[in-house]
JSON list of C-alpha atoms in Angstrom, two decimals:
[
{"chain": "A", "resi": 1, "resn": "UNK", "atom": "CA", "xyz": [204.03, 198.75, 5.11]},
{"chain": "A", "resi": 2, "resn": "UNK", "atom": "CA", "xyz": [203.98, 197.08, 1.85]},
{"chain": "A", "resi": 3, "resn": "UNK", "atom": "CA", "xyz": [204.66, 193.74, 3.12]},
{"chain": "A", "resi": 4, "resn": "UNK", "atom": "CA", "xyz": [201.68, 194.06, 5.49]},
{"chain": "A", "resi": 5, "resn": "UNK", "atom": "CA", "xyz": [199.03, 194.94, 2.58]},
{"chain": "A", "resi": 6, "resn": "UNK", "atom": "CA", "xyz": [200.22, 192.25, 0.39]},
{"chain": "A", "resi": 7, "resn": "UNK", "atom": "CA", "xyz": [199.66, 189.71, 2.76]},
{"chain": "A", "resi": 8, "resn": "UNK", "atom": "CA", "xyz": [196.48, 191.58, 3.19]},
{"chain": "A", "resi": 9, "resn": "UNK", "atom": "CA", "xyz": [195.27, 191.12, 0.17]},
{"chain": "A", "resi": 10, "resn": "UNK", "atom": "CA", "xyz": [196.80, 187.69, -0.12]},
{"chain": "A", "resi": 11, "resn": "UNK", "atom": "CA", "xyz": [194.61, 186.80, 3.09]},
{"chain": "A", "resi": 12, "resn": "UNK", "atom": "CA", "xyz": [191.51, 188.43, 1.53]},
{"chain": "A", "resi": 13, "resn": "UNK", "atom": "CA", "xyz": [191.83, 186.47, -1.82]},
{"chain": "A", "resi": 14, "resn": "UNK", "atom": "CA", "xyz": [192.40, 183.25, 0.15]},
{"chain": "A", "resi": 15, "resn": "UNK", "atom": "CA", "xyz": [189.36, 183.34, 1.81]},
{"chain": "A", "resi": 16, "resn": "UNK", "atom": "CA", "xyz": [187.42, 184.39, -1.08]},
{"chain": "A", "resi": 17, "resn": "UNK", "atom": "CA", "xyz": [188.99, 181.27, -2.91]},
{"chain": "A", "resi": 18, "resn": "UNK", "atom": "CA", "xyz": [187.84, 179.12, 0.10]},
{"chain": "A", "resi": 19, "resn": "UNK", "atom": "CA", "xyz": [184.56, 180.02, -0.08]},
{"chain": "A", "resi": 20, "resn": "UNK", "atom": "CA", "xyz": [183.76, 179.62, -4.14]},
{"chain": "A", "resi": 21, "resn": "UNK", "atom": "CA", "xyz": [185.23, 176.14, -3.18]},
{"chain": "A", "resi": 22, "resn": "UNK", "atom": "CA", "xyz": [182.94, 175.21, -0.46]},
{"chain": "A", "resi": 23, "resn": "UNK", "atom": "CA", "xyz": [180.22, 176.62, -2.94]},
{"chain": "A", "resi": 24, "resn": "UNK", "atom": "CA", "xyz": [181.07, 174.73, -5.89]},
{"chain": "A", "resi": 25, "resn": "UNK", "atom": "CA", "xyz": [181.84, 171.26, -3.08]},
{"chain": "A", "resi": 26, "resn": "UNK", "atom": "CA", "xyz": [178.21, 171.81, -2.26]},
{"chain": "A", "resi": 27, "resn": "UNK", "atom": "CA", "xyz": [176.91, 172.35, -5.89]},
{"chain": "A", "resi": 28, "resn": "UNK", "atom": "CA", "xyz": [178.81, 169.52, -6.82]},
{"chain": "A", "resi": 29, "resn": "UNK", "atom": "CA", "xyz": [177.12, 167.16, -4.30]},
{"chain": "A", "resi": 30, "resn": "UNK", "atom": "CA", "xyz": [173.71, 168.92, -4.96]},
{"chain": "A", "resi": 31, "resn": "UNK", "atom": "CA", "xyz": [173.66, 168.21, -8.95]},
{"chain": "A", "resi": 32, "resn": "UNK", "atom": "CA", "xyz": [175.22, 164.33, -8.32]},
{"chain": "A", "resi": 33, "resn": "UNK", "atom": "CA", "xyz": [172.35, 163.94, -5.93]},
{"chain": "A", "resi": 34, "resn": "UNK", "atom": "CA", "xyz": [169.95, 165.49, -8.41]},
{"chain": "A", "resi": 35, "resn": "UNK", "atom": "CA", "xyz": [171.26, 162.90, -10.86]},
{"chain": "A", "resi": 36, "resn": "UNK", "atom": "CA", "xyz": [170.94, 159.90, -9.06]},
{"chain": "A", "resi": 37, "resn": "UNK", "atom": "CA", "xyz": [167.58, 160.56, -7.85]},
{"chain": "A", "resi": 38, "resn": "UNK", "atom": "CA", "xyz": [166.60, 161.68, -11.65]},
{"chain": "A", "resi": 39, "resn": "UNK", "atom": "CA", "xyz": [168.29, 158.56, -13.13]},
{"chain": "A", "resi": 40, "resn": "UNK", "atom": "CA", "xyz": [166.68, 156.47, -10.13]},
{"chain": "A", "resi": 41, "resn": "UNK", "atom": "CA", "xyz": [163.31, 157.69, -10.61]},
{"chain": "A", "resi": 42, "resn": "UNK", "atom": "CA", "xyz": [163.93, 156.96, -14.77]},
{"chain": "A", "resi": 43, "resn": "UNK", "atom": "CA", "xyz": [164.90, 153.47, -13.68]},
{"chain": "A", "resi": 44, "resn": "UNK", "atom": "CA", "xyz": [161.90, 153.12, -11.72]},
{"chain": "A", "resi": 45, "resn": "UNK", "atom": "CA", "xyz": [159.55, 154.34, -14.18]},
{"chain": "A", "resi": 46, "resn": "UNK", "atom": "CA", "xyz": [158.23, 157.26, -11.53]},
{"chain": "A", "resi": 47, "resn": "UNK", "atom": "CA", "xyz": [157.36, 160.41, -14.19]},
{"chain": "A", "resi": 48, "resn": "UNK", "atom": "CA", "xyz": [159.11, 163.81, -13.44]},
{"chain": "A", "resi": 49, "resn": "UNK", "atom": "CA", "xyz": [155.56, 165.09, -11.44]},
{"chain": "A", "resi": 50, "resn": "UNK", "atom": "CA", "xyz": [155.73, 162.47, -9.15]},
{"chain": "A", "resi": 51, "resn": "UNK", "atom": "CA", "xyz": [159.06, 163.59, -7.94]},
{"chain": "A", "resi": 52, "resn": "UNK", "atom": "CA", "xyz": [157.66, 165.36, -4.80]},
{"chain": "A", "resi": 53, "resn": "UNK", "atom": "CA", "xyz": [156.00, 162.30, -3.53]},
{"chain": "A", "resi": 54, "resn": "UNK", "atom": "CA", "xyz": [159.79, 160.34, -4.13]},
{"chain": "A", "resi": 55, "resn": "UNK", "atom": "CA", "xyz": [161.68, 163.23, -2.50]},
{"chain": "A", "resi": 56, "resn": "UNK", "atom": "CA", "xyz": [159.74, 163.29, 0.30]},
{"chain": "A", "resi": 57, "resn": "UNK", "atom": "CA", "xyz": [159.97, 158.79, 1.14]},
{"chain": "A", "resi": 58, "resn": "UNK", "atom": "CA", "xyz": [163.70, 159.44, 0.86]},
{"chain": "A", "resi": 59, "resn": "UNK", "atom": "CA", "xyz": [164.06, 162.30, 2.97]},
{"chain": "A", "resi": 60, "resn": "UNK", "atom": "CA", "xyz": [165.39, 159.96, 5.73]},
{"chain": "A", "resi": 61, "resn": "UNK", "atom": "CA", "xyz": [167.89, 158.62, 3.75]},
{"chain": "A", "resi": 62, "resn": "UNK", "atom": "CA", "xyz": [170.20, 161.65, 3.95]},
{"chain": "A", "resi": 63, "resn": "UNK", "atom": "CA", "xyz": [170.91, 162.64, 7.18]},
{"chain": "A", "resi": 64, "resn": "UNK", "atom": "CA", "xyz": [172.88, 166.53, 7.33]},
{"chain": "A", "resi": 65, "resn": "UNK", "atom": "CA", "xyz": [171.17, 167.80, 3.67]},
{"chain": "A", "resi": 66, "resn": "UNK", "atom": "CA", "xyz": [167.58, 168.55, 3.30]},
{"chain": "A", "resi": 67, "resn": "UNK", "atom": "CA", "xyz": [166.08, 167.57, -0.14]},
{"chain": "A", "resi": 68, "resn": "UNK", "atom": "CA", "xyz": [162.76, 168.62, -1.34]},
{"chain": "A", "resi": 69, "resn": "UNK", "atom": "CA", "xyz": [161.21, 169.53, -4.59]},
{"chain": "A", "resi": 70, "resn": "UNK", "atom": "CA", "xyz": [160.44, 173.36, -5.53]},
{"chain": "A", "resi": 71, "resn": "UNK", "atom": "CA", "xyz": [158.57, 175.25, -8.41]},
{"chain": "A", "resi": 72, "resn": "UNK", "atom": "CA", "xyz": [159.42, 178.36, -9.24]},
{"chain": "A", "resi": 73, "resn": "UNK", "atom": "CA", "xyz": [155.84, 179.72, -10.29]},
{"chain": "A", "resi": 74, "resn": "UNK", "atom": "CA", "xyz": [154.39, 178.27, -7.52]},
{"chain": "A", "resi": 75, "resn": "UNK", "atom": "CA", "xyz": [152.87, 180.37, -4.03]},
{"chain": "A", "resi": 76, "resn": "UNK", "atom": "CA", "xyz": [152.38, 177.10, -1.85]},
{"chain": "A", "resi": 77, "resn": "UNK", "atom": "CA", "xyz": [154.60, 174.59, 0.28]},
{"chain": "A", "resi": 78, "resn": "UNK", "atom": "CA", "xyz": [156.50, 174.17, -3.20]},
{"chain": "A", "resi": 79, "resn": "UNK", "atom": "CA", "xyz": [157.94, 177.66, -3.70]},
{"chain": "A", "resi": 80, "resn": "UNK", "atom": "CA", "xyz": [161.99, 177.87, -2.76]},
{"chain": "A", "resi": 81, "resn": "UNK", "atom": "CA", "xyz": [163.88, 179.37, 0.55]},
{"chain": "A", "resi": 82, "resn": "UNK", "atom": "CA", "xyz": [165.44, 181.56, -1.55]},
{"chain": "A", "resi": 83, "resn": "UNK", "atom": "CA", "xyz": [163.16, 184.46, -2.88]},
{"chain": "A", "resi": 84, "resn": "UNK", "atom": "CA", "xyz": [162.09, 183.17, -6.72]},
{"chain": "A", "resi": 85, "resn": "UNK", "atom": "CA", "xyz": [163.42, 186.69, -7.85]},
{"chain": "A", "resi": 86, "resn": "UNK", "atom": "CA", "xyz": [167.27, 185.69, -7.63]},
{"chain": "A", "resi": 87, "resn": "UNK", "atom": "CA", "xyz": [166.88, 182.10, -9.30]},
{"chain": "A", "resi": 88, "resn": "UNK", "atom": "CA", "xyz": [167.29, 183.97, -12.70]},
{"chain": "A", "resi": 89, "resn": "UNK", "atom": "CA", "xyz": [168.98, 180.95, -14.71]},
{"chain": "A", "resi": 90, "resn": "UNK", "atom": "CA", "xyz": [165.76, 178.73, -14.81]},
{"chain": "A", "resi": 91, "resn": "UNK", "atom": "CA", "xyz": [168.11, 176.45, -17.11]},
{"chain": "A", "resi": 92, "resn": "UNK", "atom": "CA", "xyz": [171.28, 176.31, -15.02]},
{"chain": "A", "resi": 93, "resn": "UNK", "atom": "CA", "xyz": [172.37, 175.06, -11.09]},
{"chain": "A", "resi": 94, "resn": "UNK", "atom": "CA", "xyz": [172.35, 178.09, -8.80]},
{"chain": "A", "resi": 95, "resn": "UNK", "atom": "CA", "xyz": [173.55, 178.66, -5.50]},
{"chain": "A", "resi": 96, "resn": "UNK", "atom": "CA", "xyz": [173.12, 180.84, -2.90]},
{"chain": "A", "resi": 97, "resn": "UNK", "atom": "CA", "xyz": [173.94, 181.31, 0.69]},
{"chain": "A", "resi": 98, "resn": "UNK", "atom": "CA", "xyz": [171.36, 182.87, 3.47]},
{"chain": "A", "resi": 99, "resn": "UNK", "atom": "CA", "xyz": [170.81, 182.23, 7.03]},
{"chain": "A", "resi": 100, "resn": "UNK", "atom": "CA", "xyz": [168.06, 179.57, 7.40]},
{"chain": "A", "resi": 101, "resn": "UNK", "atom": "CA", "xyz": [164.75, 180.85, 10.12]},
{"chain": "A", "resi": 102, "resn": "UNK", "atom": "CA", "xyz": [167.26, 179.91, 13.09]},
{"chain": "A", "resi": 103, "resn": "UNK", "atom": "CA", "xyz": [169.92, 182.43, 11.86]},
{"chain": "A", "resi": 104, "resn": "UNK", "atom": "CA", "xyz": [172.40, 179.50, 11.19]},
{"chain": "A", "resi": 105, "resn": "UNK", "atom": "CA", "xyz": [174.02, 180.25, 7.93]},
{"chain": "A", "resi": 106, "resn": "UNK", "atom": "CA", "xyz": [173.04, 177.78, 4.97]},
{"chain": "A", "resi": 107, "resn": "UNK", "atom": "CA", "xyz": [174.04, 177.18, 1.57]},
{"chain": "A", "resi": 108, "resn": "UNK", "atom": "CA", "xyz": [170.73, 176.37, -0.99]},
{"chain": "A", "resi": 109, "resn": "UNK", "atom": "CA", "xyz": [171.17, 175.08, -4.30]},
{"chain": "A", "resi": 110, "resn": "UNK", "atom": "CA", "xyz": [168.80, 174.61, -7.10]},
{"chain": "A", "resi": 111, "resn": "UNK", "atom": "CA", "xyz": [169.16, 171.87, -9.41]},
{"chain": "A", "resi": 112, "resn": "UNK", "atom": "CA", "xyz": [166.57, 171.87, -12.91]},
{"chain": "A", "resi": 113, "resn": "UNK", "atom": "CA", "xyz": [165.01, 168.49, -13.40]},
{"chain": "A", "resi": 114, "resn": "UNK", "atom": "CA", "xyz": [163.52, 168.32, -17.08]},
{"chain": "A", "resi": 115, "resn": "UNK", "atom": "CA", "xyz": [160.60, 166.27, -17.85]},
{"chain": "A", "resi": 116, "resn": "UNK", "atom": "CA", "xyz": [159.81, 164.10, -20.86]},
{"chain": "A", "resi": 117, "resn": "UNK", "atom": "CA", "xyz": [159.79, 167.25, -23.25]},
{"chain": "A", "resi": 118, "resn": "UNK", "atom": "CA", "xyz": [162.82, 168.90, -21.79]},
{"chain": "A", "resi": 119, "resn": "UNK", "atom": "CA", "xyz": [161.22, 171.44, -20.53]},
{"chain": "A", "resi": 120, "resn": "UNK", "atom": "CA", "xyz": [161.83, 172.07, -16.69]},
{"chain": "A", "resi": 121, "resn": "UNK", "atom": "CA", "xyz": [159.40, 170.53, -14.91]},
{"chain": "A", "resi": 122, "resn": "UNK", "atom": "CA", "xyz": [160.63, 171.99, -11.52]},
{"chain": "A", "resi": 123, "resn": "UNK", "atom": "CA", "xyz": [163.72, 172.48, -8.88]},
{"chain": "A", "resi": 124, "resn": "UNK", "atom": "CA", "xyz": [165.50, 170.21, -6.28]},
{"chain": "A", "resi": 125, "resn": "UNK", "atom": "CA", "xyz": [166.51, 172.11, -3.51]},
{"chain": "A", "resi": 126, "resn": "UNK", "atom": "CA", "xyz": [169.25, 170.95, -1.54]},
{"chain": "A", "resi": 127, "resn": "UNK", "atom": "CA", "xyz": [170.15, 172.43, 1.20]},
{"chain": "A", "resi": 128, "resn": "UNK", "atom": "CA", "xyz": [172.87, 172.11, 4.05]},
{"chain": "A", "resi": 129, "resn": "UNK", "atom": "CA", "xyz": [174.62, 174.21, 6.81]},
{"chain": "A", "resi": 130, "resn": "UNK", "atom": "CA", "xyz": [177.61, 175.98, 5.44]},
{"chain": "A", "resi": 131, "resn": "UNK", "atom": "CA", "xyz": [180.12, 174.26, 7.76]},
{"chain": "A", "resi": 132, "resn": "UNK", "atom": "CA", "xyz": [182.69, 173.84, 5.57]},
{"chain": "A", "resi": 133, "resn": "UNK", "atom": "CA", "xyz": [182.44, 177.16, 4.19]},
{"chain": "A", "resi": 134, "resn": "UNK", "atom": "CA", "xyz": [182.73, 178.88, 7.66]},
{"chain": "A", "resi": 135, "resn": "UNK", "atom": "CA", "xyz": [185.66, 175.82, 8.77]},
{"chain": "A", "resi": 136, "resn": "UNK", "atom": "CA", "xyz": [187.27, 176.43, 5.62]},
{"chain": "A", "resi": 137, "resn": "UNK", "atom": "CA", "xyz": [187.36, 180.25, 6.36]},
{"chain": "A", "resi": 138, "resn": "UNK", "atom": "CA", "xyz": [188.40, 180.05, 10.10]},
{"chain": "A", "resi": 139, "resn": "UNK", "atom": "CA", "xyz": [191.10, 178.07, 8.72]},
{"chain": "A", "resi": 140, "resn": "UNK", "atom": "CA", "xyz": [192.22, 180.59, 6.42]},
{"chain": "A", "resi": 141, "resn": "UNK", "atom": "CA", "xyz": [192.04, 183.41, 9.24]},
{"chain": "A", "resi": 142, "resn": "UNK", "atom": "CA", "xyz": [194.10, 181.42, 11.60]},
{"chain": "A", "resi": 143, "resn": "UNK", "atom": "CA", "xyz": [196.80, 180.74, 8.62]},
{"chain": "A", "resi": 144, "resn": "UNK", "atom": "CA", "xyz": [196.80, 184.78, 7.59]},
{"chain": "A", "resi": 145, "resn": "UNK", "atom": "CA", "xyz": [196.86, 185.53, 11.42]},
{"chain": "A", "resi": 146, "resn": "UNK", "atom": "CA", "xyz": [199.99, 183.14, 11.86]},
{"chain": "A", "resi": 147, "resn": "UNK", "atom": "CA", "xyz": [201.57, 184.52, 8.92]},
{"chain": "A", "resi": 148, "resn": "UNK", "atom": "CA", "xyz": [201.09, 188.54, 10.09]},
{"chain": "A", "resi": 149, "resn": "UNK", "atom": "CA", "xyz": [202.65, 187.66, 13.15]},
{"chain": "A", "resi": 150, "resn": "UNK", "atom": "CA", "xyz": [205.56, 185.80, 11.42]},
{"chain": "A", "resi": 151, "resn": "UNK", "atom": "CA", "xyz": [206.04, 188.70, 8.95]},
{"chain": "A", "resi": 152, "resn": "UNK", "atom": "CA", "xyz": [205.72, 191.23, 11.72]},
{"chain": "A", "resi": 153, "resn": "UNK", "atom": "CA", "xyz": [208.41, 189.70, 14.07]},
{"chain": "A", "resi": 154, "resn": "UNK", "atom": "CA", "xyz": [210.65, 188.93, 11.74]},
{"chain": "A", "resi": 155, "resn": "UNK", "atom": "CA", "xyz": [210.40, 192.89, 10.23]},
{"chain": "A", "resi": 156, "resn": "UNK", "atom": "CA", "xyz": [210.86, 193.57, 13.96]},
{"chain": "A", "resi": 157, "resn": "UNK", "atom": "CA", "xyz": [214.03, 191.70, 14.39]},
{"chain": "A", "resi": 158, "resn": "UNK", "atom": "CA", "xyz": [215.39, 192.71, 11.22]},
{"chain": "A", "resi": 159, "resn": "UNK", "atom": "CA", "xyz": [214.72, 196.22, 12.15]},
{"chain": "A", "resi": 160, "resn": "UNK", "atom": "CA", "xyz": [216.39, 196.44, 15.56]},
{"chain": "A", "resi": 161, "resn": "UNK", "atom": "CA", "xyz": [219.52, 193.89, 14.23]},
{"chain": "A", "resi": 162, "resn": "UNK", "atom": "CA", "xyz": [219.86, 196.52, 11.13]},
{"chain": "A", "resi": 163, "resn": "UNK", "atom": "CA", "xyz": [219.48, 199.10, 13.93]},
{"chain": "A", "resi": 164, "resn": "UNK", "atom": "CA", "xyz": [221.94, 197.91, 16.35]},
{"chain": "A", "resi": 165, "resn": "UNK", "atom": "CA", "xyz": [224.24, 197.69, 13.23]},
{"chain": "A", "resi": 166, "resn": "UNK", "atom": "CA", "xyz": [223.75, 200.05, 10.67]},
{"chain": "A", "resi": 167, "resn": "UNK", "atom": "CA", "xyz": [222.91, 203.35, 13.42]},
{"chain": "A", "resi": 168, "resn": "UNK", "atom": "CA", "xyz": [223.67, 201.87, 17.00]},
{"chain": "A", "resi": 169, "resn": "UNK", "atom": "CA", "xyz": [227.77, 201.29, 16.68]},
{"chain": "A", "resi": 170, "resn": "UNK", "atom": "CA", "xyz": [228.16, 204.40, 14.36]},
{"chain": "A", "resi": 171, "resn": "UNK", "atom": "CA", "xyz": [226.53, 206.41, 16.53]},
{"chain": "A", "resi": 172, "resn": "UNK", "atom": "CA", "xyz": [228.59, 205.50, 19.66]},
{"chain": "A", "resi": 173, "resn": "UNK", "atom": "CA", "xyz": [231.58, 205.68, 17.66]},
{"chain": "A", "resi": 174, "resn": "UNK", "atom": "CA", "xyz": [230.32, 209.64, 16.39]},
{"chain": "A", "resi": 175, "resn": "UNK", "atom": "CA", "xyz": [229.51, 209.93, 20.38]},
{"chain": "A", "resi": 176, "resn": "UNK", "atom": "CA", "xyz": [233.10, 208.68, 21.86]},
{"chain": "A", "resi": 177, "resn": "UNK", "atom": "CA", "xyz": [235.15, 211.08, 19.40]},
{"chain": "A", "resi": 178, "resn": "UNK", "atom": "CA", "xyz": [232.64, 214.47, 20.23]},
{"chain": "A", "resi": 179, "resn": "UNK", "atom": "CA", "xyz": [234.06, 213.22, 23.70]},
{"chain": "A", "resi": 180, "resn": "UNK", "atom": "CA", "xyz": [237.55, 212.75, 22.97]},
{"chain": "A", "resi": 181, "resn": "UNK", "atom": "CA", "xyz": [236.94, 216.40, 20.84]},
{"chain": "A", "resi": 182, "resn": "UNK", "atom": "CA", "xyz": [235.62, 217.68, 24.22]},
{"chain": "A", "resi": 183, "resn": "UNK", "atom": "CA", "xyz": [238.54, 216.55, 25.94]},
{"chain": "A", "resi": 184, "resn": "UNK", "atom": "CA", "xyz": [241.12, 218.50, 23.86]},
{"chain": "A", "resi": 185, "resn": "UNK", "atom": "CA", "xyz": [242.06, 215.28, 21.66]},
{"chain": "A", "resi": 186, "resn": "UNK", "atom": "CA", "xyz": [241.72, 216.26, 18.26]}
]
């Protein structure tokens, strides 16, 4: 059925759409809090390798994201979630979604903070459950479900109206004169 693959595919592609937006939602809110903190440790007068220490004091303040401050080259406590192999832009925000130790799925994103020579001096990681992600693609299942029902019952009532129609009273009409034929009325 044609009508069934498009909205297929219509379903699929909405989904997929859903999900680069929660994506670029939480890389949005992951670079603006990279800024502020950058541009509040600049007012302060706190240098880029002190950042770690600053993280970690206003970890409280933000209650459903964890914040913390990551170096790629480095083996210890500072070393992303995410294994250092897929962070390939070292210049650029990157995002990627994995389950966290719990199995609850996460979205991490790494935001470059440059340091007095614009070099990069390290990562912020922010990372936060991928609610809206997983909302946002419930909602989208429930709206493609809705619609495959609507499609399918309307097809079903356009079917047996055209059928009732188009074959139904022909057909009784063909069967009423083979019995008049039968009869002897010709």
């Amino acid at each position: 059925d044609v009508c069934s693959s498009d909205l297929g595919l219509f379903s699929y592609l909405t989904i997929q759409t859903n999900r680069r937006l929660a994506i670029d939602e939480h890389e949005r809110y992951a670079k603006d809090l990279a800024a502020t903190i950058q541009s509040t440790m600049q007012d302060r007068g706190i240098p880029s390798r002190d950042i770690s220490q600053y993280l970690s004091r206003s970890r409280g303040v933000v209650q459903h994201v964890q914040v913390r401050w990551v170096e790629l080259n480095d083996g210890g406590q500072s070393r992303p979630t995410v294994p250092t192999e897929l962070i390939l832009a070292r210049r650029e925000v990157t995002t990627f979604g994995m389950p966290d130790r719990s199995g609850q799925p996460f979205l991490y994103t790494y935001v470059p903070v440059f340091g007095e020579n614009e070099l990069p001096a390290g990562r912020i990681e922010v990372a936060a459950p991928d609610t809206a992600s997983a909302r946002r693609m419930r909602q989208s299942l429930i709206t493609s479900l809705v619609a495959l029902i609507g499609v399918a019952t309307l097809s079903g009532i356009v079917i047996w109206v055209g059928g009732v129609n188009m074959v139904g009273k022909p057909l009784n009409q063909l069967i009423e004169k083979v019995h008049r034929v039968g009869n002897g009325d010709f």
